[in-house]
Amino acid sequence: MSLRLNVAANYASQLYATLIGILLIPLYLKWMGAEAYGLIAFFSMLQSWFIVLDLGLTLTIARESARYFGGALAPRDYRHLYRVLSLFFVMVALIGGGALVALAPIIAQRWLNLQQLPIQDIVVALQIMGACVAMRWMGGLYRGVATGAERFVWLGGFNALVATLRFAAVFASMALWGYTPKVFFLHQMAVAALELGILYAMARRLVPRPAASDPPIGWSFAPVAMRLRFSLTIAFTSAVWIFVTQIDKLILSGLLPLAEYGFFMVAVLVAGGITTATGPIGSALLPRLARLHAEGNHGEILRIYHRFAQLVSVVAGSLMVTLASCPESLLFAWTGDRELSRVAAPVLRLYAIGNGLLAMSAFPFYMQYARGNLRYHLIGNVGLIALLIPGIVFAALRFGGVGVGWVWMGMNVVYLFGWVAFVHGRLEPGLHVEWIQRNVLTIMVPTSLVGLVVAVLHHGEFLSRWTALVDFALVSTACIATACVASTEIRRHLPGTRFLRG
């Protein structure tokens, strides 16, 4: 199977799953209510935190599967590793899922701020969540086997099917048995069980069968211990990233009323589109920088570093300014809910700015990854967490979700203009001033000015969702055009802009 087809299938399925999940949110709000959607958002947040328990082992089984199918790992050693990891995943699924089930009454009564939904219904929903999260996380092991075997086309189609069953088919279940959290999560549990069963069957097909003459492989932990350093490095990096990006959502789930938390999560989800849009660019950059570093081609590293920074700045900058300039236009055109648009717009504005700056702050990580040393990346993120937690708690208690948005934006401003400058100075003295002036300020400043002017000229009460959509389209078009023209890299490929090229 060609690499291009594998990559295309992977991105197509990710894009489909993301879009269907986002586009159907207005229907959840309409048929289930804001408080019930807040519970769904809490469920999504729990799944993200469960990744911390992975310890990097999903990526480990994917890596070792690739080595086995590439002929670098003996079948018996691969079966041994798969068997030990299966036991580990089952144990963690039972313990983690069981803990969520046992703690459901406490979470419902002492953590979540309910206003309308009955406590007993929430307890049942939380217990079902525990089973869902455990099964979906358990499927990560079998998904890793298929990934290592490069079954991306199959995985892409399967992921699209699962996303359809999870996000769209649930309306059929609720139409039959009621638009309640209990019905929603029972449907999710059924889909999770089906997903787990199919992934398990695929993994069974791919893992080699033992020959009649093979001795028993046992349950020794040695195969995992040999690869523990690789796993723990990934685990720590992933855990730190989850803390940075999810700690605000966890804290607010216990401080805000559940309906308000649902509105907050809608805004955060939309702002997260900036990270989703720029993620593939970073994924393409990492292996290129690592290869160039191995070749000792320092000049090409810096050239690529600047080029990709401009590309991310154009994408993240235009999205950031558009979302920050007219958040209410987008939310109302999308949901048709004036109350949600009014409440969530300030949060969306602040998170969009924070996420746009965060996309640029990732670049020192790419350089550290190429050099094989993530020390500054980990120190910076741990420091960010140490400041975020008390800041988020204080802001949430005093100012709610908007206060947390200010903290998120402020921390990312400090991180980009403070910590990134320090890391650049350590890794490549003299780089930072040119990098931020040429790749960030030159693009984001004019884009911000244009977005602000257009938003002010076209701002007003929207008579309909169509007028809101037109307002958003005008601002986004102006921002994208300005960002492209401001970028020297983009101008080289634009017809009719020879007089603008530097």
Short mmCIF file of C-alpha atoms in Angstrom, two decimals:
data_model
loop_
_atom_site.label_atom_id
_atom_site.label_comp_id
_atom_site.label_asym_id
_atom_site.label_seq_id
_atom_site.Cartn_x
_atom_site.Cartn_y
_atom_site.Cartn_z
CA MET A 1 0.00 0.00 0.00
CA SER A 2 1.50 3.38 -0.99
CA LEU A 3 2.46 5.88 1.69
CA ARG A 4 0.48 8.61 -0.08
CA LEU A 5 -2.71 6.51 0.03
CA ASN A 6 -2.14 5.67 3.70
CA VAL A 7 -1.68 9.33 4.62
CA ALA A 8 -4.71 10.39 2.55
CA ALA A 9 -6.91 7.75 4.19
CA ASN A 10 -5.72 8.76 7.65
CA TYR A 11 -6.38 12.47 7.15
CA ALA A 12 -9.70 11.89 5.40
CA SER A 13 -11.02 9.82 8.31
CA GLN A 14 -9.74 12.34 10.88
CA LEU A 15 -11.33 15.21 9.00
CA TYR A 16 -14.64 13.37 8.67
CA ALA A 17 -14.73 12.39 12.35
CA THR A 18 -13.89 15.94 13.44
CA LEU A 19 -16.44 17.59 11.16
CA ILE A 20 -19.33 15.27 11.97
CA GLY A 21 -18.68 15.71 15.69
CA ILE A 22 -18.65 19.51 15.40
CA LEU A 23 -21.49 19.98 12.91
CA LEU A 24 -23.98 17.98 14.99
CA ILE A 25 -23.44 19.94 18.21
CA PRO A 26 -26.36 22.33 17.49
CA LEU A 27 -28.67 19.30 17.28
CA TYR A 28 -27.45 18.01 20.66
CA LEU A 29 -28.15 21.42 22.16
CA LYS A 30 -31.58 21.64 20.52
CA TRP A 31 -32.84 18.17 21.44
CA MET A 32 -31.02 17.48 24.71
CA GLY A 33 -30.40 20.94 26.20
CA ALA A 34 -27.27 22.76 27.33
CA GLU A 35 -26.92 20.87 30.62
CA ALA A 36 -27.04 17.47 28.92
CA TYR A 37 -24.48 18.66 26.38
CA GLY A 38 -22.28 19.74 29.29
CA LEU A 39 -22.36 16.11 30.41
CA ILE A 40 -21.33 14.99 26.91
CA ALA A 41 -18.45 17.49 27.02
CA PHE A 42 -17.41 16.06 30.41
CA PHE A 43 -17.37 12.60 28.81
CA SER A 44 -15.05 13.82 26.04
CA MET A 45 -12.74 15.38 28.61
CA LEU A 46 -12.57 12.10 30.58
CA GLN A 47 -11.45 10.23 27.47
CA SER A 48 -8.58 12.68 27.02
CA TRP A 49 -7.42 12.23 30.60
CA PHE A 50 -7.51 8.45 30.26
CA ILE A 51 -4.64 8.75 27.76
CA VAL A 52 -2.34 9.55 30.71
CA LEU A 53 -2.74 5.92 31.83
CA ASP A 54 -1.47 4.71 28.46
CA LEU A 55 2.19 5.15 29.52
CA GLY A 56 3.17 5.36 25.85
CA LEU A 57 2.35 1.69 25.32
CA THR A 58 -0.06 2.22 22.42
CA LEU A 59 2.74 3.83 20.43
CA THR A 60 5.08 1.09 21.63
CA ILE A 61 2.89 -1.71 20.24
CA ALA A 62 2.49 0.25 16.99
CA ARG A 63 6.27 0.62 16.72
CA GLU A 64 6.96 -3.04 17.53
CA SER A 65 4.21 -4.15 15.12
CA ALA A 66 5.92 -2.16 12.38
CA ARG A 67 9.23 -3.82 13.29
CA TYR A 68 7.62 -7.29 13.17
CA PHE A 69 5.98 -6.71 9.79
CA GLY A 70 9.27 -5.24 8.58
CA GLY A 71 11.12 -8.40 9.57
CA ALA A 72 13.12 -6.84 12.43
CA LEU A 73 11.28 -8.66 15.25
CA ALA A 74 10.81 -12.41 15.66
CA PRO A 75 7.18 -13.67 15.69
CA ARG A 76 7.59 -15.26 19.12
CA ASP A 77 8.99 -12.06 20.66
CA TYR A 78 6.16 -10.07 19.09
CA ARG A 79 3.51 -12.46 20.46
CA HIS A 80 5.11 -12.27 23.90
CA LEU A 81 5.01 -8.47 23.91
CA TYR A 82 1.41 -8.43 22.64
CA ARG A 83 0.32 -10.88 25.32
CA VAL A 84 1.90 -8.93 28.19
CA LEU A 85 0.53 -5.62 26.95
CA SER A 86 -2.93 -7.17 26.55
CA LEU A 87 -2.87 -8.15 30.22
CA PHE A 88 -1.75 -4.66 31.22
CA PHE A 89 -4.47 -2.98 29.15
CA VAL A 90 -7.18 -5.26 30.55
CA MET A 91 -6.06 -4.57 34.13
CA VAL A 92 -5.98 -0.79 33.65
CA ALA A 93 -9.34 -0.83 31.85
CA LEU A 94 -10.92 -2.74 34.73
CA ILE A 95 -9.33 -0.57 37.41
CA GLY A 96 -9.89 2.76 35.65
CA GLY A 97 -13.40 1.95 34.44
CA GLY A 98 -14.29 0.42 37.80
CA ALA A 99 -13.07 3.52 39.62
CA LEU A 100 -15.27 5.75 37.47
CA VAL A 101 -18.27 3.52 38.13
CA ALA A 102 -17.61 3.50 41.88
CA LEU A 103 -17.02 7.25 42.07
CA ALA A 104 -20.06 8.15 39.94
CA PRO A 105 -22.28 9.14 42.93
CA ILE A 106 -19.53 11.35 44.38
CA ILE A 107 -18.83 13.02 41.02
CA ALA A 108 -22.54 13.68 40.46
CA GLN A 109 -23.20 15.03 43.95
CA ARG A 110 -19.97 16.85 44.85
CA TRP A 111 -18.19 17.72 41.61
CA LEU A 112 -20.71 18.50 38.86
CA ASN A 113 -22.97 21.53 39.37
CA LEU A 114 -26.40 20.29 38.32
CA GLN A 115 -29.47 22.49 38.03
CA GLN A 116 -32.17 20.56 36.17
CA LEU A 117 -31.07 16.99 35.46
CA PRO A 118 -31.95 14.45 38.19
CA ILE A 119 -28.99 13.25 40.26
CA GLN A 120 -29.86 9.57 39.80
CA ASP A 121 -29.93 9.90 36.01
CA ILE A 122 -26.50 11.55 36.10
CA VAL A 123 -25.10 8.78 38.32
CA VAL A 124 -26.26 6.15 35.84
CA ALA A 125 -24.85 8.18 32.92
CA LEU A 126 -21.48 8.50 34.69
CA GLN A 127 -21.37 4.76 35.37
CA ILE A 128 -22.04 4.05 31.70
CA MET A 129 -19.29 6.56 30.85
CA GLY A 130 -16.87 4.46 32.92
CA ALA A 131 -17.61 1.40 30.80
CA CYS A 132 -17.40 3.41 27.55
CA VAL A 133 -14.07 5.03 28.40
CA ALA A 134 -12.56 1.70 29.48
CA MET A 135 -13.62 -0.07 26.27
CA ARG A 136 -12.53 2.75 23.97
CA TRP A 137 -9.16 2.96 25.72
CA MET A 138 -8.75 -0.82 25.57
CA GLY A 139 -9.26 -0.60 21.82
CA GLY A 140 -6.10 1.52 21.63
CA LEU A 141 -3.96 -1.62 21.95
CA TYR A 142 -5.64 -3.33 18.99
CA ARG A 143 -5.66 -0.09 17.01
CA GLY A 144 -1.91 0.11 17.59
CA VAL A 145 -1.44 -3.34 16.04
CA ALA A 146 -3.36 -2.29 12.92
CA THR A 147 -1.42 0.97 12.75
CA GLY A 148 1.92 -0.83 12.93
CA ALA A 149 0.73 -3.15 10.15
CA GLU A 150 -0.04 -0.02 8.07
CA ARG A 151 -3.71 -0.92 7.63
CA PHE A 152 -4.49 2.79 7.35
CA VAL A 153 -7.10 2.45 4.61
CA TRP A 154 -9.03 -0.10 6.66
CA LEU A 155 -8.60 1.99 9.82
CA GLY A 156 -9.74 5.12 7.99
CA GLY A 157 -12.95 3.51 6.79
CA PHE A 158 -13.55 1.88 10.17
CA ASN A 159 -12.98 5.15 12.07
CA ALA A 160 -15.42 6.94 9.76
CA LEU A 161 -18.02 4.24 10.39
CA VAL A 162 -17.54 4.44 14.16
CA ALA A 163 -17.79 8.26 14.07
CA THR A 164 -21.06 7.98 12.14
CA LEU A 165 -22.46 5.49 14.65
CA ARG A 166 -21.33 7.58 17.63
CA PHE A 167 -22.37 11.06 16.52
CA ALA A 168 -25.16 10.61 13.95
CA ALA A 169 -26.83 7.25 14.59
CA VAL A 170 -27.39 8.19 18.24
CA PHE A 171 -30.28 10.41 17.10
CA ALA A 172 -32.11 7.31 15.88
CA SER A 173 -31.75 5.71 19.32
CA MET A 174 -32.89 8.87 21.08
CA ALA A 175 -35.84 9.27 18.70
CA LEU A 176 -37.00 5.81 19.78
CA TRP A 177 -36.29 5.91 23.53
CA GLY A 178 -35.99 9.57 24.46
CA TYR A 179 -33.52 12.46 24.23
CA THR A 180 -31.94 11.79 27.61
CA PRO A 181 -28.33 11.39 28.79
CA LYS A 182 -29.05 7.78 29.76
CA VAL A 183 -30.14 6.81 26.23
CA PHE A 184 -27.24 8.77 24.71
CA PHE A 185 -24.61 7.00 26.80
CA LEU A 186 -26.20 3.56 26.45
CA HIS A 187 -25.89 4.06 22.69
CA GLN A 188 -22.24 5.10 23.13
CA MET A 189 -21.58 1.98 25.20
CA ALA A 190 -23.06 -0.26 22.49
CA VAL A 191 -20.91 1.43 19.83
CA ALA A 192 -17.81 1.16 22.04
CA ALA A 193 -18.43 -2.57 22.52
CA LEU A 194 -18.86 -3.07 18.77
CA GLU A 195 -15.71 -1.02 18.07
CA LEU A 196 -13.70 -3.02 20.60
CA GLY A 197 -14.89 -6.35 19.20
CA ILE A 198 -14.00 -5.49 15.60
CA LEU A 199 -10.59 -4.08 16.55
CA TYR A 200 -9.87 -7.20 18.60
CA ALA A 201 -10.80 -9.42 15.65
CA MET A 202 -8.50 -7.45 13.33
CA ALA A 203 -5.62 -7.67 15.82
CA ARG A 204 -6.14 -11.43 16.11
CA ARG A 205 -5.81 -11.70 12.33
CA LEU A 206 -2.58 -9.71 12.29
CA VAL A 207 -0.76 -11.19 15.29
CA PRO A 208 1.12 -14.35 14.20
CA ARG A 209 -0.22 -17.70 15.40
CA PRO A 210 2.19 -19.92 17.37
CA ALA A 211 3.63 -22.94 15.62
CA ALA A 212 2.99 -26.37 17.10
CA SER A 213 6.66 -26.70 18.02
CA ASP A 214 6.90 -23.30 19.77
CA PRO A 215 7.45 -23.44 23.56
CA PRO A 216 5.02 -21.54 25.82
CA ILE A 217 5.80 -17.82 25.92
CA GLY A 218 4.71 -17.18 29.53
CA TRP A 219 3.83 -13.86 31.13
CA SER A 220 7.28 -12.36 31.76
CA PHE A 221 7.43 -8.56 31.96
CA ALA A 222 10.89 -8.55 30.32
CA PRO A 223 9.72 -7.64 26.77
CA VAL A 224 8.03 -4.52 28.11
CA ALA A 225 10.89 -3.65 30.47
CA MET A 226 13.32 -3.65 27.55
CA ARG A 227 11.23 -0.97 25.84
CA LEU A 228 10.21 0.91 28.98
CA ARG A 229 12.49 3.89 28.41
CA PHE A 230 10.96 4.57 25.00
CA SER A 231 7.44 4.18 26.40
CA LEU A 232 7.97 6.37 29.44
CA THR A 233 9.54 9.16 27.38
CA ILE A 234 6.44 9.24 25.18
CA ALA A 235 4.18 8.87 28.22
CA PHE A 236 5.68 11.80 30.11
CA THR A 237 5.58 14.07 27.07
CA SER A 238 1.95 13.09 26.37
CA ALA A 239 0.95 13.51 30.01
CA VAL A 240 2.46 16.99 30.20
CA TRP A 241 0.69 18.01 26.98
CA ILE A 242 -2.65 16.70 28.28
CA PHE A 243 -2.18 18.63 31.52
CA VAL A 244 -1.46 21.84 29.59
CA THR A 245 -4.43 21.49 27.22
CA GLN A 246 -7.00 19.80 29.48
CA ILE A 247 -6.45 21.10 33.02
CA ASP A 248 -8.73 24.10 32.42
CA LYS A 249 -11.57 21.85 31.27
CA LEU A 250 -11.17 19.53 34.27
CA ILE A 251 -11.16 22.35 36.82
CA LEU A 252 -14.10 24.17 35.23
CA SER A 253 -16.18 20.99 35.11
CA GLY A 254 -16.33 21.18 38.90
CA LEU A 255 -16.74 24.95 39.22
CA LEU A 256 -19.22 25.98 36.52
CA PRO A 257 -22.89 24.98 36.32
CA LEU A 258 -23.12 22.09 33.86
CA ALA A 259 -25.10 24.13 31.30
CA GLU A 260 -22.54 26.94 31.40
CA TYR A 261 -19.77 24.34 31.13
CA GLY A 262 -21.45 23.05 27.96
CA PHE A 263 -21.38 26.56 26.43
CA PHE A 264 -17.74 26.92 27.48
CA MET A 265 -16.81 23.63 25.80
CA VAL A 266 -18.54 24.65 22.56
CA ALA A 267 -16.29 27.72 22.40
CA VAL A 268 -13.18 25.70 23.26
CA LEU A 269 -14.04 23.10 20.63
CA VAL A 270 -14.34 25.72 17.89
CA ALA A 271 -11.09 27.41 18.95
CA GLY A 272 -9.45 23.98 18.88
CA GLY A 273 -9.90 24.03 15.12
CA ILE A 274 -6.71 26.13 14.98
CA THR A 275 -4.71 23.30 16.54
CA THR A 276 -6.40 20.74 14.29
CA ALA A 277 -5.57 22.79 11.18
CA THR A 278 -1.90 23.30 12.04
CA GLY A 279 -1.21 19.83 13.46
CA PRO A 280 -0.55 18.11 10.10
CA ILE A 281 2.03 20.78 9.24
CA GLY A 282 4.01 19.98 12.37
CA SER A 283 3.70 16.25 11.72
CA ALA A 284 5.26 16.73 8.28
CA LEU A 285 8.02 18.97 9.67
CA LEU A 286 9.26 16.64 12.43
CA PRO A 287 10.75 13.83 10.30
CA ARG A 288 12.24 16.32 7.83
CA LEU A 289 14.11 18.23 10.56
CA ALA A 290 15.27 14.97 12.17
CA ARG A 291 16.69 13.74 8.86
CA LEU A 292 18.43 17.05 8.11
CA HIS A 293 19.96 17.09 11.59
CA ALA A 294 21.25 13.54 11.10
CA GLU A 295 22.80 14.67 7.80
CA GLY A 296 24.38 17.71 9.46
CA ASN A 297 22.64 20.08 7.03
CA HIS A 298 22.26 23.03 9.42
CA GLY A 299 21.58 25.65 6.77
CA GLU A 300 18.67 23.68 5.31
CA ILE A 301 17.25 23.18 8.82
CA LEU A 302 17.02 26.95 9.35
CA ARG A 303 15.56 27.52 5.88
CA ILE A 304 12.84 24.88 6.44
CA TYR A 305 12.27 26.19 9.97
CA HIS A 306 11.48 29.68 8.64
CA ARG A 307 9.35 28.43 5.73
CA PHE A 308 7.15 26.20 7.89
CA ALA A 309 6.84 28.93 10.53
CA GLN A 310 5.42 31.26 7.89
CA LEU A 311 2.99 28.59 6.70
CA VAL A 312 1.74 27.93 10.24
CA SER A 313 1.54 31.68 10.87
CA VAL A 314 -0.66 32.15 7.79
CA VAL A 315 -3.00 29.28 8.76
CA ALA A 316 -3.09 29.92 12.52
CA GLY A 317 -3.01 33.71 12.15
CA SER A 318 -5.91 33.97 9.72
CA LEU A 319 -8.02 31.54 11.78
CA MET A 320 -7.08 33.23 15.04
CA VAL A 321 -7.97 36.72 13.85
CA THR A 322 -11.19 35.57 12.16
CA LEU A 323 -12.44 33.78 15.27
CA ALA A 324 -11.34 36.62 17.54
CA SER A 325 -12.89 39.33 15.34
CA CYS A 326 -16.37 37.86 14.83
CA PRO A 327 -16.95 34.93 17.23
CA GLU A 328 -20.63 35.74 17.66
CA SER A 329 -21.20 35.70 13.89
CA LEU A 330 -19.81 32.19 13.57
CA LEU A 331 -21.59 30.80 16.63
CA PHE A 332 -24.98 32.22 15.63
CA ALA A 333 -24.63 31.16 11.97
CA TRP A 334 -23.67 27.67 13.15
CA THR A 335 -26.10 27.06 16.02
CA GLY A 336 -28.89 29.62 15.57
CA ASP A 337 -28.85 30.02 19.37
CA ARG A 338 -28.53 33.68 20.41
CA GLU A 339 -27.95 32.89 24.09
CA LEU A 340 -25.14 30.44 23.34
CA SER A 341 -23.60 32.91 20.88
CA ARG A 342 -23.66 35.70 23.45
CA VAL A 343 -22.25 33.60 26.30
CA ALA A 344 -19.64 31.63 24.34
CA ALA A 345 -18.34 34.42 22.07
CA PRO A 346 -15.99 36.05 24.64
CA VAL A 347 -14.53 32.64 25.53
CA LEU A 348 -14.07 31.75 21.86
CA ARG A 349 -12.28 35.06 21.21
CA LEU A 350 -9.76 34.53 24.02
CA TYR A 351 -9.14 30.85 23.32
CA ALA A 352 -8.68 31.55 19.61
CA ILE A 353 -5.93 34.06 20.38
CA GLY A 354 -4.33 31.66 22.86
CA ASN A 355 -4.44 28.72 20.44
CA GLY A 356 -3.06 30.82 17.58
CA LEU A 357 -0.06 31.80 19.69
CA LEU A 358 0.29 28.22 20.95
CA ALA A 359 0.63 26.99 17.35
CA MET A 360 3.66 29.25 16.91
CA SER A 361 5.09 28.33 20.31
CA ALA A 362 5.40 24.71 19.18
CA PHE A 363 8.34 25.47 16.87
CA PRO A 364 11.14 25.19 19.46
CA PHE A 365 9.77 21.71 20.21
CA TYR A 366 10.30 20.74 16.57
CA MET A 367 13.93 21.83 16.74
CA GLN A 368 14.48 19.99 20.04
CA TYR A 369 12.85 16.86 18.62
CA ALA A 370 15.25 16.92 15.66
CA ARG A 371 18.20 17.12 18.07
CA GLY A 372 16.83 14.32 20.25
CA ASN A 373 16.65 16.38 23.45
CA LEU A 374 13.28 17.60 24.81
CA ARG A 375 14.66 19.07 28.04
CA TYR A 376 13.59 22.68 27.46
CA HIS A 377 10.20 21.57 26.12
CA LEU A 378 9.42 19.61 29.28
CA ILE A 379 10.71 22.33 31.62
CA GLY A 380 8.61 24.95 29.84
CA ASN A 381 5.44 22.89 29.93
CA VAL A 382 5.88 21.93 33.59
CA GLY A 383 6.36 25.62 34.41
CA LEU A 384 3.28 26.47 32.37
CA ILE A 385 1.23 23.93 34.33
CA ALA A 386 2.49 25.34 37.64
CA LEU A 387 1.20 28.79 36.64
CA LEU A 388 -1.96 27.62 34.88
CA ILE A 389 -3.52 25.64 37.73
CA PRO A 390 -3.70 28.42 40.37
CA GLY A 391 -4.49 30.99 37.68
CA ILE A 392 -7.38 28.95 36.31
CA VAL A 393 -8.83 28.22 39.76
CA PHE A 394 -8.69 31.90 40.77
CA ALA A 395 -10.09 33.16 37.45
CA ALA A 396 -12.86 30.54 37.34
CA LEU A 397 -14.03 31.32 40.87
CA ARG A 398 -14.01 35.09 40.28
CA PHE A 399 -14.88 35.47 36.59
CA GLY A 400 -16.09 32.09 35.24
CA GLY A 401 -15.19 30.78 31.81
CA VAL A 402 -14.24 34.22 30.47
CA GLY A 403 -11.70 34.61 33.26
CA VAL A 404 -10.16 31.26 32.36
CA GLY A 405 -10.00 32.43 28.74
CA TRP A 406 -7.97 35.47 29.81
CA VAL A 407 -5.58 33.22 31.74
CA TRP A 408 -5.18 30.89 28.74
CA MET A 409 -4.49 33.78 26.37
CA GLY A 410 -2.14 35.52 28.80
CA MET A 411 -0.11 32.40 29.47
CA ASN A 412 0.37 31.78 25.76
CA VAL A 413 1.47 35.39 25.21
CA VAL A 414 4.09 34.98 27.95
CA TYR A 415 5.14 31.57 26.62
CA LEU A 416 5.64 32.77 23.03
CA PHE A 417 7.36 36.07 23.76
CA GLY A 418 9.22 34.88 26.86
CA TRP A 419 9.98 31.17 27.00
CA VAL A 420 10.24 30.63 23.24
CA ALA A 421 12.70 33.53 23.06
CA PHE A 422 14.78 31.92 25.82
CA VAL A 423 14.78 28.48 24.17
CA HIS A 424 15.68 29.92 20.77
CA GLY A 425 18.56 31.75 22.43
CA ARG A 426 19.85 28.50 23.91
CA LEU A 427 19.40 26.38 20.80
CA GLU A 428 20.27 28.89 18.09
CA PRO A 429 21.65 32.23 19.37
CA GLY A 430 20.53 35.19 17.28
CA LEU A 431 17.60 33.34 15.68
CA HIS A 432 14.64 34.55 17.71
CA VAL A 433 14.39 38.23 16.72
CA GLU A 434 14.52 37.42 13.00
CA TRP A 435 12.18 34.42 13.44
CA ILE A 436 9.43 36.26 15.30
CA GLN A 437 9.67 39.45 13.21
CA ARG A 438 9.78 37.69 9.84
CA ASN A 439 7.40 34.81 10.49
CA VAL A 440 5.00 35.98 13.21
CA LEU A 441 4.67 39.76 13.52
CA THR A 442 4.93 40.51 9.79
CA ILE A 443 1.93 38.25 9.15
CA MET A 444 -0.19 38.46 12.28
CA VAL A 445 -0.07 42.22 12.89
CA PRO A 446 -1.50 43.35 9.50
CA THR A 447 -3.97 40.45 9.56
CA SER A 448 -5.16 41.54 13.02
CA LEU A 449 -5.59 45.15 11.90
CA VAL A 450 -7.60 44.17 8.82
CA GLY A 451 -9.74 41.73 10.80
CA LEU A 452 -10.46 44.37 13.42
CA VAL A 453 -11.45 47.01 10.85
CA VAL A 454 -13.71 44.66 8.86
CA ALA A 455 -15.33 43.32 12.03
CA VAL A 456 -16.12 46.84 13.27
CA LEU A 457 -17.57 47.91 9.91
CA HIS A 458 -19.82 44.86 9.64
CA HIS A 459 -20.71 44.35 13.29
CA GLY A 460 -24.32 44.57 14.40
CA GLU A 461 -27.38 42.60 15.41
CA PHE A 462 -27.93 39.69 13.04
CA LEU A 463 -31.40 39.46 11.54
CA SER A 464 -30.83 35.84 10.52
CA ARG A 465 -28.25 33.09 10.46
CA TRP A 466 -27.56 33.94 6.81
CA THR A 467 -26.57 37.53 7.60
CA ALA A 468 -24.30 36.21 10.35
CA LEU A 469 -22.74 33.79 7.87
CA VAL A 470 -22.12 36.61 5.37
CA ASP A 471 -20.50 38.69 8.12
CA PHE A 472 -18.22 35.79 9.05
CA ALA A 473 -17.37 35.09 5.40
CA LEU A 474 -16.35 38.71 4.79
CA VAL A 475 -14.06 38.80 7.80
CA SER A 476 -12.49 35.40 7.11
CA THR A 477 -11.87 36.25 3.43
CA ALA A 478 -10.20 39.53 4.36
CA CYS A 479 -8.03 37.83 7.00
CA ILE A 480 -6.92 34.96 4.77
CA ALA A 481 -6.10 37.31 1.89
CA THR A 482 -4.10 39.64 4.14
CA ALA A 483 -2.15 36.80 5.76
CA CYS A 484 -1.26 35.32 2.37
CA VAL A 485 -0.10 38.65 0.94
CA ALA A 486 1.91 39.42 4.10
CA SER A 487 3.85 36.15 3.82
CA THR A 488 6.96 36.25 1.62
CA GLU A 489 6.73 32.48 1.15
CA ILE A 490 3.11 32.61 -0.03
CA ARG A 491 3.72 35.64 -2.27
CA ARG A 492 6.27 33.67 -4.27
CA HIS A 493 3.48 31.35 -5.39
CA LEU A 494 0.75 33.94 -5.95
CA PRO A 495 0.20 35.15 -9.54
CA GLY A 496 0.29 38.88 -10.11
CA THR A 497 2.20 39.73 -6.93
CA ARG A 498 5.69 40.23 -8.35
CA PHE A 499 5.70 43.85 -7.14
CA LEU A 500 5.09 42.62 -3.57
CA ARG A 501 7.79 39.98 -3.45
CA GLY A 502 10.69 40.64 -1.16
#
